[in-house]
Coordinates of C-alpha atoms in Angstrom, one line a residue:
Chain A
X1 CA 135.7 -28.2 -201.2
X2 CA 137.5 -25.4 -199.2
X3 CA 138.5 -21.9 -200.7
X4 CA 140.0 -20.8 -197.4
X5 CA 143.9 -19.9 -197.0
X6 CA 145.2 -21.0 -193.6
X7 CA 145.0 -18.4 -190.7
X8 CA 149.0 -18.1 -191.0
X9 CA 148.7 -17.3 -194.6
X10 CA 146.0 -14.6 -193.9
X11 CA 148.0 -13.2 -191.3
X12 CA 151.2 -13.2 -193.7
X13 CA 149.0 -11.6 -196.4
X14 CA 148.2 -8.7 -193.9
X15 CA 152.1 -8.3 -193.2
X16 CA 153.0 -8.0 -197.0
X17 CA 150.0 -5.8 -197.5
X18 CA 151.1 -3.6 -194.6
X19 CA 154.8 -3.7 -195.9
X20 CA 153.5 -2.7 -199.5
X21 CA 151.6 0.3 -198.2
X22 CA 154.1 1.8 -195.9
X23 CA 157.5 0.7 -197.9
X24 CA 156.4 0.9 -201.4
X25 CA 153.6 3.1 -202.1
X26 CA 154.7 6.5 -200.8
X27 CA 157.9 6.1 -203.1
X28 CA 156.7 4.1 -206.4
X29 CA 156.0 7.1 -208.4
X30 CA 159.6 8.6 -208.1
X31 CA 160.9 5.0 -208.7
X32 CA 158.9 4.7 -211.8
X33 CA 159.7 8.3 -213.0
X34 CA 163.5 8.2 -212.3
X35 CA 163.8 4.3 -213.0
X36 CA 165.2 3.6 -209.8
X37 CA 165.8 -0.1 -208.4
X38 CA 164.8 0.1 -204.8
X39 CA 167.7 -1.9 -203.4
X40 CA 166.9 -0.8 -199.7
X41 CA 163.3 -2.3 -200.1
X42 CA 164.5 -5.4 -201.7
X43 CA 166.8 -5.8 -198.9
X44 CA 164.0 -5.5 -196.5
X45 CA 162.1 -8.0 -198.4
X46 CA 165.1 -10.3 -197.9
X47 CA 165.1 -9.9 -194.1
X48 CA 161.4 -10.5 -194.1
X49 CA 162.3 -14.0 -195.6
X50 CA 160.2 -13.3 -199.0
X51 CA 163.1 -14.6 -201.2
X52 CA 163.4 -17.6 -199.2
X53 CA 159.5 -18.5 -198.8
X54 CA 159.2 -21.7 -200.7
X55 CA 162.8 -23.3 -199.9
X56 CA 163.7 -25.6 -196.8
X57 CA 164.8 -24.0 -193.7
X58 CA 168.1 -25.8 -193.9
X59 CA 169.1 -23.3 -196.6
X60 CA 167.5 -20.5 -194.7
X61 CA 164.1 -20.6 -196.1
X62 CA 160.9 -20.7 -194.5
X63 CA 159.5 -23.9 -196.0
X64 CA 156.4 -22.6 -197.2
X65 CA 154.3 -23.6 -200.2
X66 CA 154.0 -21.9 -203.7
X67 CA 150.6 -20.4 -202.6
X68 CA 152.2 -18.5 -199.9
X69 CA 154.6 -17.2 -202.4
X70 CA 151.5 -16.0 -204.9
X71 CA 150.1 -14.4 -201.9
X72 CA 153.2 -12.1 -201.5
X73 CA 153.5 -11.5 -205.2
X74 CA 149.8 -10.7 -205.5
X75 CA 149.9 -8.2 -202.6
X76 CA 153.2 -6.5 -203.9
X77 CA 151.8 -6.3 -207.4
X78 CA 148.5 -4.6 -206.0
X79 CA 150.9 -1.7 -205.5
X80 CA 153.9 -2.1 -208.0
X81 CA 154.6 -4.6 -210.6
X82 CA 158.4 -3.9 -210.6
X83 CA 159.0 -5.0 -207.1
X84 CA 156.8 -7.9 -207.7
X85 CA 158.7 -9.3 -210.5
X86 CA 161.9 -8.3 -208.9
X87 CA 160.6 -11.1 -206.0
X88 CA 159.0 -13.4 -208.6
X89 CA 162.0 -13.7 -210.9
X90 CA 164.4 -13.8 -207.7
X91 CA 162.7 -16.8 -206.4
X92 CA 161.8 -18.6 -209.6
X93 CA 164.6 -17.7 -212.0
X94 CA 167.3 -17.0 -209.6
X95 CA 167.0 -19.5 -206.7
X96 CA 164.7 -22.3 -208.0
X97 CA 167.1 -23.7 -210.8
X98 CA 169.8 -24.1 -208.2
X99 CA 167.2 -25.9 -205.6
X100 CA 165.8 -28.1 -208.2
X101 CA 168.9 -29.0 -210.4
X102 CA 171.9 -27.6 -208.5
X103 CA 174.6 -29.9 -206.7
X104 CA 174.9 -30.1 -203.1
X105 CA 177.9 -27.7 -203.2
X106 CA 176.1 -25.0 -205.4
X107 CA 173.0 -25.2 -202.9
X108 CA 175.2 -24.9 -199.9
X109 CA 177.1 -21.9 -201.6
X110 CA 174.1 -20.1 -203.0
X111 CA 171.0 -20.8 -201.6
X112 CA 171.3 -19.3 -198.1
X113 CA 172.6 -15.9 -199.6
X114 CA 169.6 -16.0 -202.3
X115 CA 167.0 -17.0 -199.4
X116 CA 168.2 -14.1 -197.3
X117 CA 168.2 -11.6 -200.1
X118 CA 171.9 -10.9 -199.8
X119 CA 172.4 -11.8 -203.4
X120 CA 169.9 -12.1 -206.2
X121 CA 170.6 -14.8 -209.1
X122 CA 169.7 -14.0 -212.7
X123 CA 168.7 -16.6 -215.3
X124 CA 169.7 -16.3 -219.0
X125 CA 167.6 -18.2 -221.4
X126 CA 166.2 -15.6 -223.9
X127 CA 168.9 -14.5 -226.7
X128 CA 168.4 -11.3 -228.9
X129 CA 167.6 -13.7 -231.8
X130 CA 165.5 -16.2 -229.8
X131 CA 162.6 -15.6 -227.7
X132 CA 159.6 -18.2 -227.7
X133 CA 162.0 -20.3 -229.8
X134 CA 164.1 -21.0 -226.5
X135 CA 165.5 -24.3 -227.6
X136 CA 167.6 -22.7 -230.5
X137 CA 170.4 -21.6 -228.3
X138 CA 173.3 -19.7 -230.1
X139 CA 175.1 -19.3 -227.1
X140 CA 177.9 -22.0 -227.3
X141 CA 179.8 -23.7 -224.5
X142 CA 183.1 -25.3 -225.6
X143 CA 185.2 -28.0 -223.7
X144 CA 188.5 -26.6 -223.8
X145 CA 190.4 -28.8 -221.3
X146 CA 189.7 -31.5 -218.8
X147 CA 187.7 -29.3 -216.7
X148 CA 187.5 -26.1 -218.3
X149 CA 184.6 -24.7 -220.5
X150 CA 184.7 -21.7 -222.7
X151 CA 181.3 -19.6 -223.1
X152 CA 180.4 -17.2 -225.9
X153 CA 177.3 -15.7 -226.7
X154 CA 174.6 -13.0 -225.6
X155 CA 171.4 -13.2 -223.5
X156 CA 168.5 -10.6 -223.6
X157 CA 166.1 -9.2 -221.4
X158 CA 167.5 -10.7 -218.4
X159 CA 165.6 -9.5 -214.9
X160 CA 167.7 -9.0 -211.9
X161 CA 170.9 -9.1 -214.0
X162 CA 172.3 -5.6 -213.2
X163 CA 171.7 -5.0 -209.5
X164 CA 174.3 -4.2 -207.0
X165 CA 173.5 -7.3 -205.4
X166 CA 173.3 -9.7 -208.5
X167 CA 175.6 -12.6 -207.6
X168 CA 175.6 -14.9 -210.7
X169 CA 173.7 -15.7 -213.9
X170 CA 172.8 -19.1 -214.9
X171 CA 173.0 -19.4 -218.6
X172 CA 171.9 -22.0 -221.2
X173 CA 174.6 -22.8 -223.8
X174 CA 174.7 -25.3 -226.5
X175 CA 177.2 -27.8 -226.0
X176 CA 178.4 -31.1 -228.3
X177 CA 175.9 -33.0 -225.9
X178 CA 173.0 -30.5 -226.1
X179 CA 171.8 -27.4 -224.3
X180 CA 173.5 -27.1 -220.8
X181 CA 173.1 -24.8 -218.0
X182 CA 176.3 -22.9 -216.5
X183 CA 176.3 -21.0 -213.2
X184 CA 178.7 -18.0 -214.1
X185 CA 179.4 -15.8 -210.8
X186 CA 179.5 -12.1 -211.4
X187 CA 183.1 -10.8 -211.7
X188 CA 184.1 -13.7 -214.0
X189 CA 186.3 -12.2 -216.7
X190 CA 184.4 -11.8 -220.0
X191 CA 180.9 -11.5 -218.4
X192 CA 179.4 -8.1 -219.4
X193 CA 176.5 -6.6 -218.4
X194 CA 175.0 -4.2 -221.0
X195 CA 173.3 -0.9 -219.9
X196 CA 169.8 -1.1 -218.7
X197 CA 167.0 -1.2 -221.4
X198 CA 164.5 1.5 -221.8
X199 CA 161.2 -0.3 -221.1
X200 CA 157.7 0.9 -221.6
X201 CA 157.1 -0.3 -218.0
X202 CA 158.5 -2.2 -215.1
X203 CA 160.7 0.9 -214.6
X204 CA 161.8 -0.1 -211.1
X205 CA 162.7 -3.6 -212.1
X206 CA 166.3 -4.3 -213.2
X207 CA 166.7 -5.5 -216.9
X208 CA 169.8 -5.8 -218.8
X209 CA 171.5 -7.8 -221.7
X210 CA 174.2 -10.0 -220.8
X211 CA 177.0 -10.7 -223.2
X212 CA 179.5 -13.5 -222.5
X213 CA 183.0 -13.1 -224.3
X214 CA 185.3 -16.0 -223.7
X215 CA 184.0 -16.8 -220.3
X216 CA 185.9 -19.6 -218.6
X217 CA 184.4 -21.7 -216.1
X218 CA 185.0 -25.1 -214.7
X219 CA 182.7 -28.3 -214.8
X220 CA 181.5 -27.8 -211.3
X221 CA 179.7 -24.9 -212.7
X222 CA 177.2 -27.0 -214.6
X223 CA 173.8 -26.7 -213.2
X224 CA 172.0 -30.1 -213.6
X225 CA 173.0 -32.8 -216.2
X226 CA 175.0 -31.9 -219.5
X227 CA 172.5 -31.7 -222.3
X228 CA 169.5 -31.5 -220.2
X229 CA 169.7 -27.6 -219.8
X230 CA 166.5 -26.8 -221.9
X231 CA 164.4 -29.7 -220.2
X232 CA 165.4 -28.5 -216.9
X233 CA 164.3 -25.2 -217.7
X234 CA 161.0 -26.3 -219.2
X235 CA 160.2 -28.1 -215.7
X236 CA 160.5 -24.6 -213.7
X237 CA 158.6 -22.8 -216.3
X238 CA 155.0 -23.9 -215.3
X239 CA 155.8 -22.5 -211.8
X240 CA 156.7 -19.1 -213.1
X241 CA 153.5 -18.9 -215.2
X242 CA 151.4 -19.2 -212.0
X243 CA 153.5 -16.5 -210.4
X244 CA 153.2 -14.0 -213.2
X245 CA 149.3 -14.7 -213.1
X246 CA 149.6 -13.8 -209.2
X247 CA 151.1 -10.6 -210.4
X248 CA 148.3 -9.9 -212.9
X249 CA 145.8 -10.6 -210.0
X250 CA 147.5 -7.9 -208.1
X251 CA 147.7 -5.3 -210.8
X252 CA 144.0 -6.1 -211.6
X253 CA 143.0 -5.4 -208.3
X254 CA 145.1 -2.2 -208.3
X255 CA 143.1 -1.0 -211.5
X256 CA 139.8 -1.9 -209.9
X257 CA 140.5 -0.1 -206.7
X258 CA 142.1 3.0 -208.1
X259 CA 139.0 3.2 -210.7
X260 CA 136.4 2.7 -208.1
X261 CA 137.9 5.4 -205.8
X262 CA 138.2 7.8 -209.0
X263 CA 134.6 7.1 -210.0
X264 CA 133.4 8.0 -206.5
X265 CA 135.4 11.4 -206.1
X266 CA 135.5 12.7 -209.6
X267 CA 132.2 14.5 -210.4
X268 CA 130.9 15.4 -213.9
X269 CA 127.5 16.2 -215.3
X270 CA 126.2 17.1 -211.8
X271 CA 127.3 13.9 -209.9
X272 CA 130.2 11.3 -209.6
X273 CA 131.1 9.5 -212.7
X274 CA 130.8 6.3 -211.0
X275 CA 126.8 6.8 -211.2
X276 CA 127.2 6.5 -215.1
X277 CA 127.0 2.9 -216.6
X278 CA 129.8 3.6 -218.9
X279 CA 132.0 3.9 -216.0
X280 CA 130.5 1.6 -213.4
X281 CA 130.0 -1.4 -215.7
X282 CA 134.0 -1.3 -216.3
X283 CA 134.6 -1.3 -212.7
X284 CA 132.1 -4.3 -212.5
X285 CA 134.0 -6.2 -215.2
X286 CA 137.2 -5.6 -213.4
X287 CA 135.9 -7.1 -210.3
X288 CA 134.8 -10.1 -212.1
X289 CA 138.3 -10.5 -213.5
X290 CA 139.7 -10.3 -210.0
X291 CA 137.4 -13.3 -208.8
X292 CA 138.1 -15.5 -212.0
X293 CA 141.9 -14.6 -211.8
X294 CA 142.0 -15.4 -208.1
X295 CA 140.4 -18.8 -208.7
X296 CA 142.6 -19.5 -211.4
X297 CA 145.9 -18.5 -209.7
X298 CA 145.0 -20.2 -206.4
X299 CA 143.8 -23.5 -208.1
X300 CA 146.9 -23.9 -210.2
X301 CA 149.1 -23.2 -207.1
X302 CA 146.9 -25.7 -205.1
X303 CA 147.6 -28.2 -207.7
X304 CA 151.4 -27.8 -207.8
X305 CA 151.4 -27.7 -203.8
X306 CA 149.4 -31.0 -203.8
X307 CA 151.9 -32.8 -206.2
X308 CA 149.3 -32.8 -209.0
X309 CA 150.1 -32.1 -212.9
X310 CA 149.3 -28.4 -213.2
X311 CA 150.8 -27.6 -216.7
X312 CA 147.4 -27.0 -218.2
X313 CA 146.2 -24.7 -215.3
X314 CA 149.2 -22.7 -215.1
X315 CA 148.8 -21.9 -218.9
X316 CA 145.3 -21.1 -218.5
X317 CA 146.1 -18.8 -215.3
X318 CA 148.8 -17.0 -217.1
X319 CA 146.9 -16.5 -220.4
X320 CA 143.6 -15.7 -218.9
X321 CA 145.2 -13.3 -216.2
X322 CA 147.6 -11.4 -218.4
X323 CA 144.9 -10.5 -221.0
X324 CA 142.5 -9.5 -218.3
X325 CA 145.2 -7.5 -216.6
X326 CA 145.6 -5.5 -220.1
X327 CA 141.7 -5.0 -220.2
X328 CA 141.7 -3.8 -216.7
X329 CA 144.5 -1.3 -217.1
X330 CA 143.1 -0.1 -220.6
X331 CA 139.7 0.5 -219.0
X332 CA 141.2 2.2 -215.8
X333 CA 142.9 4.7 -218.0
X334 CA 139.5 5.3 -219.8
X335 CA 137.9 6.0 -216.5
X336 CA 140.5 8.5 -215.6
X337 CA 140.3 10.2 -219.0
X338 CA 142.9 12.7 -219.7
X339 CA 144.5 12.3 -216.3
X340 CA 144.8 8.7 -216.7
X341 CA 147.2 9.5 -219.7
X342 CA 149.4 11.5 -217.5
X343 CA 152.3 9.5 -215.7
X344 CA 151.4 11.2 -212.3
X345 CA 148.2 8.8 -212.1
X346 CA 149.0 5.3 -210.7
X347 CA 146.7 3.7 -213.5
X348 CA 149.1 5.1 -216.3
X349 CA 151.7 3.0 -214.5
X350 CA 149.6 0.1 -214.3
X351 CA 148.9 0.5 -218.1
X352 CA 152.5 0.5 -218.9
X353 CA 153.2 -2.4 -216.8
X354 CA 150.4 -4.6 -217.9
X355 CA 151.8 -5.4 -221.4
X356 CA 154.8 -7.3 -220.4
X357 CA 152.4 -9.9 -218.8
X358 CA 151.4 -11.1 -221.9
X359 CA 154.9 -11.4 -223.1
X360 CA 157.2 -12.7 -220.2
X361 CA 157.3 -16.4 -219.0
X362 CA 156.0 -17.5 -222.4
X363 CA 153.7 -15.0 -224.6
X364 CA 150.1 -15.6 -224.7
X365 CA 150.6 -17.3 -228.3
X366 CA 153.0 -19.9 -226.4
X367 CA 150.1 -20.5 -223.9
X368 CA 147.8 -21.4 -226.6
X369 CA 150.2 -23.4 -228.4
X370 CA 150.7 -25.5 -225.0
X371 CA 146.8 -25.6 -224.4
X372 CA 146.3 -26.7 -228.2
X373 CA 148.7 -29.5 -228.0
X374 CA 147.2 -30.6 -224.7
X375 CA 143.8 -30.8 -226.5
X376 CA 145.5 -33.1 -229.4
X377 CA 145.8 -30.3 -232.0
Chain B
X1 CA 168.1 -10.2 -169.9
X2 CA 164.5 -10.8 -169.5
X3 CA 162.0 -8.2 -170.8
X4 CA 158.2 -7.7 -170.1
X5 CA 156.7 -5.7 -172.8
X6 CA 153.1 -4.7 -172.1
X7 CA 151.0 -5.0 -175.6
X8 CA 147.5 -3.7 -175.9
X9 CA 145.2 -5.1 -178.4
X10 CA 142.7 -2.5 -179.8
X11 CA 140.1 -2.3 -182.1
X12 CA 141.6 -2.0 -185.8
X13 CA 142.2 1.9 -186.3
X14 CA 141.4 1.3 -189.9
X15 CA 137.7 0.8 -189.1
X16 CA 135.7 3.7 -187.7
X17 CA 135.5 3.2 -183.7
X18 CA 132.3 3.7 -181.8
X19 CA 131.8 4.9 -178.2
X20 CA 129.4 3.3 -175.7
X21 CA 126.7 6.3 -175.2
X22 CA 126.2 5.6 -171.6
X23 CA 130.1 4.8 -170.5
X24 CA 131.6 6.9 -173.1
X25 CA 134.3 4.1 -173.4
X26 CA 135.4 2.7 -176.8
X27 CA 133.2 -0.2 -178.0
X28 CA 135.7 -3.2 -178.2
X29 CA 133.8 -5.9 -180.0
X30 CA 135.0 -8.1 -182.8
X31 CA 138.7 -8.8 -183.9
X32 CA 141.5 -6.6 -182.0
X33 CA 145.0 -5.9 -183.5
X34 CA 148.2 -4.9 -181.7
X35 CA 148.4 -1.4 -181.0
X36 CA 150.9 -0.1 -183.4
X37 CA 152.6 2.2 -180.8
X38 CA 153.4 -1.0 -178.9
X39 CA 155.5 -2.5 -182.0
X40 CA 158.4 0.1 -181.0
X41 CA 158.6 -1.5 -177.4
X42 CA 158.4 -5.3 -178.7
X43 CA 161.3 -4.2 -181.2
X44 CA 163.1 -2.6 -178.8
X45 CA 162.9 -5.4 -176.5
X46 CA 163.8 -7.9 -178.9
X47 CA 166.9 -6.0 -179.8
X48 CA 168.1 -5.4 -176.2
X49 CA 167.7 -9.3 -175.6
X50 CA 169.5 -10.0 -178.7
X51 CA 172.5 -7.7 -178.0
X52 CA 172.4 -8.9 -174.3
X53 CA 173.3 -12.4 -175.8
X54 CA 170.5 -14.1 -174.1
X55 CA 166.9 -14.1 -172.2
X56 CA 163.5 -13.7 -173.7
X57 CA 160.8 -11.2 -174.2
X58 CA 157.5 -11.8 -172.7
X59 CA 154.3 -10.0 -173.6
X60 CA 151.9 -8.9 -171.0
X61 CA 148.3 -8.1 -172.1
X62 CA 145.0 -7.6 -170.7
X63 CA 141.6 -7.9 -172.8
X64 CA 138.1 -8.7 -171.8
X65 CA 137.4 -11.3 -174.5
X66 CA 140.3 -13.5 -174.5
X67 CA 141.5 -12.1 -177.8
X68 CA 145.0 -13.1 -178.9
X69 CA 145.4 -12.1 -182.5
X70 CA 147.3 -8.8 -181.7
X71 CA 149.8 -11.1 -179.3
X72 CA 150.4 -13.6 -182.3
X73 CA 151.6 -10.4 -184.3
X74 CA 154.1 -9.8 -181.7
X75 CA 155.0 -13.3 -181.0
X76 CA 155.6 -13.7 -185.0
X77 CA 158.0 -10.7 -184.7
X78 CA 160.2 -12.6 -182.1
X79 CA 158.5 -12.6 -178.6
X80 CA 159.0 -16.0 -176.6
X81 CA 155.7 -15.9 -174.8
X82 CA 152.6 -13.9 -173.8
X83 CA 150.6 -13.6 -170.6
X84 CA 147.0 -12.7 -171.3
X85 CA 144.6 -11.5 -168.4
X86 CA 141.2 -12.1 -169.6
X87 CA 138.1 -11.9 -167.4
X88 CA 134.5 -10.4 -167.9
X89 CA 135.3 -8.3 -164.9
X90 CA 137.6 -6.3 -166.5
X91 CA 135.3 -4.5 -169.0
X92 CA 135.2 -0.6 -168.0
X93 CA 138.6 -0.9 -166.3
X94 CA 140.2 2.6 -165.7
X95 CA 144.0 3.3 -166.0
X96 CA 144.9 2.5 -162.5
X97 CA 142.8 -0.7 -162.6
X98 CA 144.7 -1.6 -165.6
X99 CA 148.0 -1.1 -164.2
X100 CA 147.2 -3.2 -161.3
X101 CA 146.4 -6.0 -163.4
X102 CA 149.3 -5.5 -165.7
X103 CA 151.6 -5.2 -162.9
X104 CA 150.4 -8.6 -161.3
X105 CA 150.8 -10.5 -164.6
X106 CA 154.2 -9.0 -164.9
X107 CA 155.4 -10.6 -161.8
X108 CA 154.3 -14.0 -163.0
X109 CA 157.8 -14.3 -164.7
X110 CA 161.3 -13.1 -163.6
X111 CA 162.1 -9.9 -165.5
X112 CA 165.0 -7.2 -165.7
X113 CA 162.9 -4.3 -167.3
X114 CA 159.3 -3.7 -168.3
X115 CA 158.8 -1.8 -171.7
X116 CA 155.6 -0.2 -172.7
X117 CA 154.6 2.4 -175.2
X118 CA 154.5 6.0 -173.9
X119 CA 150.5 5.5 -174.6
X120 CA 147.9 3.7 -176.2
X121 CA 146.3 4.8 -179.5
X122 CA 142.8 4.1 -178.3
X123 CA 142.9 5.4 -174.8
X124 CA 145.5 7.8 -174.7
X125 CA 145.8 8.5 -171.0
X126 CA 149.5 8.1 -171.0
X127 CA 149.3 7.1 -167.2
X128 CA 149.6 3.5 -167.1
X129 CA 153.4 3.1 -167.4
X130 CA 154.1 5.0 -164.4
X131 CA 151.5 3.6 -162.4
X132 CA 152.8 0.0 -163.0
X133 CA 156.4 1.3 -162.0
X134 CA 154.6 2.5 -158.6
X135 CA 152.7 -0.5 -158.0
X136 CA 155.8 -2.5 -158.5
X137 CA 158.1 -0.4 -156.5
X138 CA 160.4 0.3 -159.6
X139 CA 161.9 3.4 -161.2
X140 CA 160.2 4.8 -164.2
X141 CA 161.6 6.3 -167.0
X142 CA 159.2 7.7 -169.5
X143 CA 159.6 8.8 -173.3
X144 CA 162.6 6.9 -173.9
X145 CA 164.0 7.4 -177.5
X146 CA 167.0 5.4 -177.0
X147 CA 168.0 2.8 -174.8
X148 CA 171.3 0.9 -174.1
X149 CA 172.5 -1.5 -171.4
X150 CA 175.7 -1.0 -169.4
X151 CA 175.9 -3.9 -166.9
X152 CA 173.0 -3.6 -164.5
X153 CA 172.1 -0.2 -165.5
X154 CA 169.9 1.3 -168.5
X155 CA 171.5 4.3 -170.1
X156 CA 168.4 6.2 -171.7
X157 CA 167.9 9.3 -173.7
X158 CA 164.7 10.7 -172.6
X159 CA 162.8 12.9 -175.0
X160 CA 162.1 16.5 -173.6
X161 CA 160.3 19.3 -175.2
X162 CA 163.7 21.1 -175.9
X163 CA 165.9 18.0 -176.7
X164 CA 166.7 15.0 -174.7
X165 CA 167.9 14.2 -171.1
X166 CA 170.5 11.5 -170.5
X167 CA 169.5 9.3 -167.6
X168 CA 171.1 6.2 -166.0
X169 CA 168.8 4.0 -164.3
X170 CA 169.3 1.0 -162.0
X171 CA 167.6 -2.2 -163.4
X172 CA 164.8 -3.3 -163.0
X173 CA 163.0 -0.5 -164.2
X174 CA 159.8 0.4 -166.4
X175 CA 160.6 2.2 -169.5
X176 CA 158.1 3.7 -171.8
X177 CA 159.4 4.1 -175.2
X178 CA 158.1 6.7 -177.9
X179 CA 157.2 5.7 -181.6
X180 CA 159.8 5.8 -184.2
X181 CA 162.5 5.0 -181.5
X182 CA 163.4 1.9 -183.6
X183 CA 162.0 0.5 -186.6
X184 CA 159.8 -2.5 -186.0
X185 CA 160.4 -5.5 -188.2
X186 CA 157.9 -7.1 -190.1
X187 CA 157.1 -10.5 -189.2
X188 CA 158.3 -13.3 -191.4
X189 CA 156.4 -16.2 -192.5
X190 CA 158.7 -18.5 -190.5
X191 CA 157.9 -16.0 -187.6
X192 CA 154.1 -16.3 -188.3
X193 CA 154.4 -20.1 -188.3
X194 CA 156.4 -20.2 -185.1
X195 CA 154.1 -17.9 -183.3
X196 CA 151.5 -20.7 -183.7
X197 CA 153.0 -22.9 -181.3
X198 CA 154.3 -20.1 -178.8
X199 CA 152.8 -20.4 -175.3
X200 CA 150.1 -17.9 -174.5
X201 CA 149.3 -18.2 -170.7
X202 CA 145.7 -17.0 -170.1
X203 CA 144.8 -15.9 -166.6
X204 CA 141.4 -14.9 -164.7
X205 CA 141.6 -12.2 -162.1
X206 CA 141.4 -15.0 -159.4
X207 CA 144.7 -16.5 -160.9
X208 CA 146.4 -13.0 -160.1
X209 CA 144.8 -12.9 -156.5
X210 CA 142.7 -9.9 -157.6
X211 CA 139.1 -9.6 -156.9
X212 CA 136.3 -8.2 -159.4
X213 CA 135.6 -5.2 -157.1
X214 CA 139.1 -4.0 -157.4
X215 CA 139.0 -3.7 -161.2
X216 CA 136.6 -3.1 -164.2
X217 CA 133.7 -0.6 -164.0
X218 CA 133.3 -1.7 -160.4
X219 CA 136.7 -0.8 -159.2
X220 CA 137.1 2.1 -161.3
X221 CA 137.8 5.7 -159.6
X222 CA 138.0 7.4 -162.9
X223 CA 134.8 8.0 -164.9
X224 CA 134.1 9.8 -168.1
X225 CA 131.5 12.4 -167.0
X226 CA 131.0 14.2 -170.4
X227 CA 132.2 14.2 -174.0
X228 CA 132.2 16.7 -176.6
X229 CA 133.6 17.0 -180.3
X230 CA 137.1 18.4 -180.4
X231 CA 136.9 21.7 -182.3
X232 CA 137.5 21.7 -186.0
X233 CA 140.6 23.4 -187.0
X234 CA 140.1 26.8 -188.4
X235 CA 140.6 27.1 -192.0
X236 CA 144.3 28.4 -192.8
X237 CA 145.0 31.6 -194.7
X238 CA 145.3 31.0 -198.6
X239 CA 147.8 33.0 -200.3
X240 CA 147.3 33.3 -203.8
X241 CA 150.8 33.7 -205.9
X242 CA 150.8 36.9 -207.7
X243 CA 154.5 36.9 -207.8
X244 CA 154.8 38.5 -204.3
X245 CA 153.5 35.4 -202.3
X246 CA 156.8 35.0 -200.9
X247 CA 157.0 38.4 -199.1
X248 CA 153.5 37.7 -197.4
X249 CA 154.8 34.3 -196.3
X250 CA 157.9 35.6 -195.0
X251 CA 155.8 38.5 -193.2
X252 CA 153.6 35.7 -191.8
X253 CA 156.4 33.7 -190.4
X254 CA 158.2 36.6 -188.9
X255 CA 154.8 37.4 -186.8
X256 CA 155.3 33.8 -185.6
X257 CA 158.8 34.7 -184.9
X258 CA 160.0 31.5 -186.8
X259 CA 162.2 33.6 -188.7

């Protein structure tokens, strides 16, 4: 039994933590308020190799394991969930499908740019009329020539789909042979990125709807196998669940640290509020969840890195951590009282950022469905 | 273009430091980290070597306890190798002893330039760079805020109180660089993994041909004789804004001859 990360992983954790303190924390309130996607910081993350962490060196990656990616996401999310989801989606939804299912040519064309952060890839699965029912794709791809496809449809809530450096979107579309994934480069006629959504949280993350109107692509833009688009997507989903759990882990720690610091400095009824159990017990509960979630995240990542099945553990980590993040954010705002309801406090941002964790990459209900089925129910 | 960069490993500034009550020296126990002010020199050296199209950056450090974690940070940034002088006799070294040791370590490898910070964050004497230059018989250019290469010359902008001086200097030379001169890169995970296998040559005093009485507390010509707390800063003047505060602020600035 060994719970130690390697010395190199610990050094890397410190580098990412320093990065988050210096490059993110001083500016995050402004990004949140003005809904700014911090392109310069994302580029710096690319220079640090964060987007290429888990991919082989031949594509410009670092050849690190998934655990190391979780470390980076956790450290970023302690300070800001938006930047953390930009990384998580950039790797898990942008680059991973190309790496796992792309042709050699697609890998050679796109992976080096994705690994260096020169471009971001988007993944279009969810549609305006279908979220959890992701198999019911209404976007259609029709073969209109020897080597040509015509795609029509709309995709919703697509992360990293409207940044200045978004290079392509992979969309799932129904064909005569079943759901198939197509890579559509930005600039392709008929690909329209809608204005940004007005979101409760994740203000510094980039999210748009994407419309495909008579988009023409050739057969070499098919990612993976015709008719296997949905199955391929399911295969990469479990990793994304661990990544979201790592993000939740960072957010819970952010809530705990802000709460403890406020409980020590804020005085009421003749002393710091942390001496009252109504406050201190909330902090203690957050600390319990930090430990529980940490173990869930890194156990699931370790299973994945060891080549063992991890579907159940990924679902448990995602489900528990996102609900714990909501609890922690709710309690943190309560500890801050009226101040916590003001957007000037970081806990207000954590509160707004936490809710999506119970929805994105499979809702809590979907996780419970996964787990129920595994119990034979 | 080969550059030696002096890198000091210091107690983590995030943890409260402690002074030895007898020697008034900083207690250096436990884990040490790379002095942040040295990250600028490392970055500048990496950029100069990169622009020169070849060569390598060698780190030079001295630590009593064989500590290497700060050096690993600089190796992860991209330095090729390190020379660490570690000897129990080095404890209590003054600035000149430090310079002697570093100069001897620098001479282990061919170099075209020595880069240092202007001063360390824990000791703050700011004298070691020029002492190294004197021992090595090289020109010293301190407080460089920009360094470019022109053949066998370094063109340096040297920070002064009123602006900067433009200086040309034959190489090899010792250059101390100010903080903020370049933006130090964050080590990548790949860099951290690569640093694991980069060579750190650990030397004792005798390896450098130095004896214990020349360095450390025994060889120190400098002693801290007393210590007192820095005076607390006087509280500033608080102006309540009754609608006319701006006038008082302008009056105050005029007194200072700022406006």
